[in-house]
């Protein structure tokens, strides 16, 4: 990896960690979208790097905030996500073997759908949803986490509709992402798919994640929560379209020729 590439990766990591700390999600989506566009490292390796970053971010966020985790919502999500996590990781291998363009197309669609969901303001519910509903959203989160280490959007939307304090929702999301990251990294190690070569320079992003997580907690921006969501929406929508459209055109061209 060149010095310029590493610098770009670190800037991307800093932005992703900053928004993750403010919103409780977005780290994986921004990192995967940016890496997919730039090609700094292969997408499967990027998912491993995102998993490492999620763990670092979670350790800082939960060091004091773990008491605010909504355990009644946490357990159904985590338990139901495990099998789906394995299925998502298997699907990633299938797509990598088939075509990198298919991988970029699916990633782009996931990011676009996630960005559109961010544009929708969750309508609060008067009564907590059933545990079964949390299990269903856990399956969706696990599938996305296995594919791209991006377990967030559907689960984020569901949790933010619940009659829970915002701090509990944020800490619960971070805890779920941390558990999924640990399981996914274990799958990577067990499958012998540990990245090699220039990937390891990417771990220098971890100190950047730690610094920007601290900065976001200590000096949050003078923006409202809706403004931050709009910013994240714009970044994700642009990156998703930039990934999906060229990949789709390439796939169509290959089939037409």
Short mmCIF file of C-alpha atoms in Angstrom, two decimals:
data_model
loop_
_atom_site.label_atom_id
_atom_site.label_comp_id
_atom_site.label_asym_id
_atom_site.label_seq_id
_atom_site.Cartn_x
_atom_site.Cartn_y
_atom_site.Cartn_z
CA UNK A 1 0.00 0.00 0.00
CA UNK A 2 1.37 3.40 -0.98
CA UNK A 3 1.77 6.27 1.49
CA UNK A 4 -0.99 8.19 -0.31
CA UNK A 5 -3.31 5.19 -0.16
CA UNK A 6 -2.68 4.71 3.53
CA UNK A 7 -3.31 8.42 4.18
CA UNK A 8 -6.61 8.19 2.30
CA UNK A 9 -7.61 5.12 4.30
CA UNK A 10 -6.85 6.92 7.56
CA UNK A 11 -8.89 9.98 6.58
CA UNK A 12 -11.80 7.71 5.65
CA UNK A 13 -11.48 5.87 8.97
CA UNK A 14 -11.48 9.11 10.92
CA UNK A 15 -14.65 10.36 9.23
CA UNK A 16 -16.40 7.01 9.69
CA UNK A 17 -15.47 6.78 13.39
CA UNK A 18 -16.61 10.36 13.99
CA UNK A 19 -20.06 9.76 12.48
CA UNK A 20 -20.35 6.35 14.14
CA UNK A 21 -19.82 7.90 17.57
CA UNK A 22 -22.39 10.63 16.94
CA UNK A 23 -25.08 8.40 15.47
CA UNK A 24 -24.39 4.87 16.74
CA UNK A 25 -23.93 3.53 13.20
CA UNK A 26 -22.41 4.33 9.76
CA UNK A 27 -18.78 3.28 10.36
CA UNK A 28 -18.97 0.13 8.27
CA UNK A 29 -21.08 1.66 5.51
CA UNK A 30 -18.80 4.67 5.02
CA UNK A 31 -15.63 2.58 5.15
CA UNK A 32 -16.92 -0.09 2.75
CA UNK A 33 -18.32 2.51 0.36
CA UNK A 34 -15.13 4.55 0.33
CA UNK A 35 -12.89 1.52 -0.10
CA UNK A 36 -15.14 0.08 -2.78
CA UNK A 37 -14.83 3.31 -4.75
CA UNK A 38 -11.11 3.83 -4.24
CA UNK A 39 -9.97 0.20 -4.46
CA UNK A 40 -7.40 0.82 -1.73
CA UNK A 41 -7.70 -2.78 -0.52
CA UNK A 42 -9.88 -5.74 -1.63
CA UNK A 43 -13.44 -5.62 -0.31
CA UNK A 44 -13.18 -8.87 1.72
CA UNK A 45 -10.08 -7.45 3.43
CA UNK A 46 -11.92 -4.17 3.95
CA UNK A 47 -14.66 -6.03 5.84
CA UNK A 48 -12.00 -7.48 8.17
CA UNK A 49 -10.54 -4.02 8.76
CA UNK A 50 -14.01 -2.63 9.48
CA UNK A 51 -14.55 -5.40 12.03
CA UNK A 52 -11.35 -4.40 13.84
CA UNK A 53 -12.39 -0.74 13.79
CA UNK A 54 -15.87 -1.54 15.11
CA UNK A 55 -14.33 -3.32 18.09
CA UNK A 56 -12.05 -0.39 18.90
CA UNK A 57 -14.90 2.10 18.62
CA UNK A 58 -17.17 -0.11 20.74
CA UNK A 59 -14.56 -0.52 23.49
CA UNK A 60 -14.31 3.24 23.85
CA UNK A 61 -18.03 3.92 23.65
CA UNK A 62 -19.01 1.10 26.02
CA UNK A 63 -16.23 1.65 28.57
CA UNK A 64 -18.64 3.77 30.58
CA UNK A 65 -21.87 3.38 28.68
CA UNK A 66 -22.41 -0.38 28.96
CA UNK A 67 -24.85 0.14 31.84
CA UNK A 68 -27.24 1.81 29.40
CA UNK A 69 -27.54 -1.26 27.15
CA UNK A 70 -31.15 -2.36 26.76
CA UNK A 71 -30.59 -6.04 27.53
CA UNK A 72 -34.16 -7.14 26.78
CA UNK A 73 -33.67 -5.92 23.21
CA UNK A 74 -30.01 -6.88 22.94
CA UNK A 75 -30.32 -10.64 23.49
CA UNK A 76 -32.96 -11.51 20.85
CA UNK A 77 -31.00 -9.53 18.26
CA UNK A 78 -27.63 -11.10 19.04
CA UNK A 79 -28.87 -14.69 19.32
CA UNK A 80 -30.83 -14.56 16.06
CA UNK A 81 -28.01 -12.88 14.17
CA UNK A 82 -25.46 -15.69 14.59
CA UNK A 83 -26.72 -18.12 11.93
CA UNK A 84 -27.43 -15.27 9.53
CA UNK A 85 -23.90 -13.95 10.09
CA UNK A 86 -22.48 -17.28 8.91
CA UNK A 87 -24.81 -17.26 5.88
CA UNK A 88 -23.74 -13.75 4.96
CA UNK A 89 -20.07 -14.65 5.20
CA UNK A 90 -20.66 -17.66 2.95
CA UNK A 91 -22.47 -15.45 0.40
CA UNK A 92 -19.50 -13.08 0.37
CA UNK A 93 -17.24 -15.95 -0.68
CA UNK A 94 -19.67 -16.96 -3.42
CA UNK A 95 -19.79 -13.43 -4.86
CA UNK A 96 -16.02 -12.97 -4.70
CA UNK A 97 -15.61 -16.20 -6.67
CA UNK A 98 -18.25 -15.17 -9.22
CA UNK A 99 -17.38 -11.55 -10.00
CA UNK A 100 -16.10 -8.47 -8.18
CA UNK A 101 -18.72 -6.46 -10.12
CA UNK A 102 -21.53 -8.44 -8.51
CA UNK A 103 -19.95 -7.77 -5.13
CA UNK A 104 -19.78 -4.03 -5.84
CA UNK A 105 -23.37 -4.02 -7.11
CA UNK A 106 -24.73 -5.70 -3.98
CA UNK A 107 -22.67 -3.45 -1.73
CA UNK A 108 -23.88 -0.37 -3.61
CA UNK A 109 -27.52 -1.46 -3.31
CA UNK A 110 -27.08 -2.08 0.43
CA UNK A 111 -25.58 1.39 0.89
CA UNK A 112 -28.27 3.10 -1.20
CA UNK A 113 -31.07 1.32 0.69
CA UNK A 114 -29.41 2.25 3.98
CA UNK A 115 -29.08 5.90 2.98
CA UNK A 116 -32.74 6.10 1.95
CA UNK A 117 -33.70 4.60 5.25
CA UNK A 118 -31.72 7.32 7.02
CA UNK A 119 -33.84 9.90 5.22
CA UNK A 120 -36.94 8.46 6.87
CA UNK A 121 -37.51 9.73 10.38
CA UNK A 122 -38.51 6.73 12.54
CA UNK A 123 -41.96 7.26 14.03
CA UNK A 124 -41.81 6.46 17.76
CA UNK A 125 -43.97 3.61 18.98
CA UNK A 126 -46.09 3.95 22.10
CA UNK A 127 -45.44 0.34 23.10
CA UNK A 128 -42.27 -1.73 22.79
CA UNK A 129 -42.21 -4.15 19.87
CA UNK A 130 -42.26 -7.89 20.49
CA UNK A 131 -39.09 -9.90 21.10
CA UNK A 132 -39.85 -11.78 17.89
CA UNK A 133 -39.54 -8.56 15.91
CA UNK A 134 -36.10 -7.95 17.40
CA UNK A 135 -35.13 -11.48 16.40
CA UNK A 136 -36.24 -10.84 12.80
CA UNK A 137 -34.20 -7.64 12.58
CA UNK A 138 -31.31 -9.51 14.17
CA UNK A 139 -31.37 -11.97 11.26
CA UNK A 140 -31.22 -9.10 8.75
CA UNK A 141 -28.42 -7.44 10.68
CA UNK A 142 -26.49 -10.71 10.86
CA UNK A 143 -26.78 -11.28 7.11
CA UNK A 144 -25.47 -7.78 6.34
CA UNK A 145 -22.76 -8.14 8.97
CA UNK A 146 -21.56 -11.40 7.46
CA UNK A 147 -21.42 -9.89 3.99
CA UNK A 148 -19.79 -6.53 4.61
CA UNK A 149 -19.43 -5.95 8.39
CA UNK A 150 -22.32 -3.47 8.03
CA UNK A 151 -24.97 -4.81 10.37
CA UNK A 152 -26.62 -1.51 11.12
CA UNK A 153 -29.36 0.13 9.03
CA UNK A 154 -32.52 -2.02 9.45
CA UNK A 155 -31.75 -2.61 13.11
CA UNK A 156 -31.04 1.09 13.64
CA UNK A 157 -34.43 2.01 12.22
CA UNK A 158 -36.25 -0.57 14.35
CA UNK A 159 -34.52 0.40 17.59
CA UNK A 160 -35.02 4.13 17.11
CA UNK A 161 -38.76 3.53 16.94
CA UNK A 162 -38.81 1.99 20.40
CA UNK A 163 -39.88 3.90 23.52
CA UNK A 164 -36.32 3.87 24.87
CA UNK A 165 -33.89 6.64 25.84
CA UNK A 166 -31.61 7.64 22.96
CA UNK A 167 -28.52 6.73 24.98
CA UNK A 168 -29.83 3.19 25.54
CA UNK A 169 -30.51 2.77 21.83
CA UNK A 170 -27.03 3.99 20.90
CA UNK A 171 -25.23 1.80 23.43
CA UNK A 172 -27.31 -1.25 22.48
CA UNK A 173 -26.49 -0.79 18.80
CA UNK A 174 -22.78 -0.45 19.50
CA UNK A 175 -22.84 -3.58 21.67
CA UNK A 176 -24.60 -5.62 18.98
CA UNK A 177 -22.12 -4.49 16.35
CA UNK A 178 -19.22 -5.39 18.65
CA UNK A 179 -20.48 -8.95 19.21
CA UNK A 180 -21.07 -9.44 15.49
CA UNK A 181 -17.57 -8.14 14.74
CA UNK A 182 -16.00 -10.62 17.17
CA UNK A 183 -17.91 -13.56 15.67
CA UNK A 184 -17.14 -12.52 12.11
CA UNK A 185 -13.43 -12.09 12.81
CA UNK A 186 -13.42 -15.56 14.38
CA UNK A 187 -15.01 -16.96 11.19
CA UNK A 188 -12.32 -15.28 9.09
CA UNK A 189 -9.57 -16.78 11.24
CA UNK A 190 -11.19 -20.24 11.32
CA UNK A 191 -11.60 -20.24 7.54
CA UNK A 192 -7.97 -19.32 6.94
CA UNK A 193 -9.03 -16.12 5.15
CA UNK A 194 -6.81 -13.80 7.18
CA UNK A 195 -5.69 -10.93 4.91
CA UNK A 196 -2.07 -10.70 3.84
CA UNK A 197 0.33 -8.15 2.40
CA UNK A 198 -0.47 -4.45 2.51
CA UNK A 199 -3.65 -4.98 4.54
CA UNK A 200 -1.73 -4.86 7.80
CA UNK A 201 -0.70 -1.27 7.20
CA UNK A 202 -4.42 -0.54 7.37
CA UNK A 203 -4.36 -1.32 11.08
CA UNK A 204 -2.71 2.08 11.52
CA UNK A 205 -6.28 3.35 11.10
CA UNK A 206 -7.07 2.05 14.58
CA UNK A 207 -5.33 4.93 16.44
CA UNK A 208 -7.23 7.31 14.14
CA UNK A 209 -10.49 5.63 15.12
CA UNK A 210 -9.62 6.00 18.80
CA UNK A 211 -8.73 9.68 18.43
CA UNK A 212 -11.81 10.60 16.39
CA UNK A 213 -14.09 8.66 18.73
CA UNK A 214 -12.72 10.71 21.64
CA UNK A 215 -13.02 13.95 19.65
CA UNK A 216 -16.66 13.24 18.74
CA UNK A 217 -17.56 12.49 22.37
CA UNK A 218 -15.60 15.43 23.80
CA UNK A 219 -16.36 18.07 21.16
CA UNK A 220 -19.50 17.18 19.20
CA UNK A 221 -20.27 19.47 16.24
CA UNK A 222 -22.73 22.37 16.60
CA UNK A 223 -25.25 20.52 14.47
CA UNK A 224 -28.64 19.07 15.28
CA UNK A 225 -29.23 15.34 15.11
CA UNK A 226 -31.32 15.73 11.90
CA UNK A 227 -28.47 17.68 10.27
CA UNK A 228 -25.99 14.93 11.12
CA UNK A 229 -28.37 12.33 9.68
CA UNK A 230 -28.70 14.38 6.46
CA UNK A 231 -24.92 14.57 6.17
CA UNK A 232 -24.60 10.81 6.59
CA UNK A 233 -27.45 10.31 4.10
CA UNK A 234 -25.69 12.39 1.43
CA UNK A 235 -22.35 10.64 1.85
CA UNK A 236 -23.88 7.18 1.74
CA UNK A 237 -26.21 7.86 -1.20
CA UNK A 238 -23.40 9.24 -3.36
CA UNK A 239 -21.03 6.39 -2.56
CA UNK A 240 -23.74 3.76 -3.10
CA UNK A 241 -24.71 5.14 -6.49
CA UNK A 242 -21.07 5.47 -7.52
CA UNK A 243 -20.54 1.80 -6.71
CA UNK A 244 -23.76 0.28 -8.02
CA UNK A 245 -24.27 2.09 -11.33
CA UNK A 246 -20.85 1.36 -12.92
CA UNK A 247 -20.96 -2.24 -11.66
CA UNK A 248 -24.44 -2.75 -13.13
CA UNK A 249 -23.39 -1.28 -16.48
CA UNK A 250 -20.32 -3.52 -16.53
CA UNK A 251 -22.42 -6.63 -15.79
CA UNK A 252 -24.92 -5.69 -18.53
CA UNK A 253 -22.07 -5.06 -20.98
CA UNK A 254 -20.45 -8.40 -20.20
CA UNK A 255 -23.72 -10.27 -20.79
CA UNK A 256 -24.41 -8.35 -24.02
CA UNK A 257 -21.00 -9.12 -25.51
#
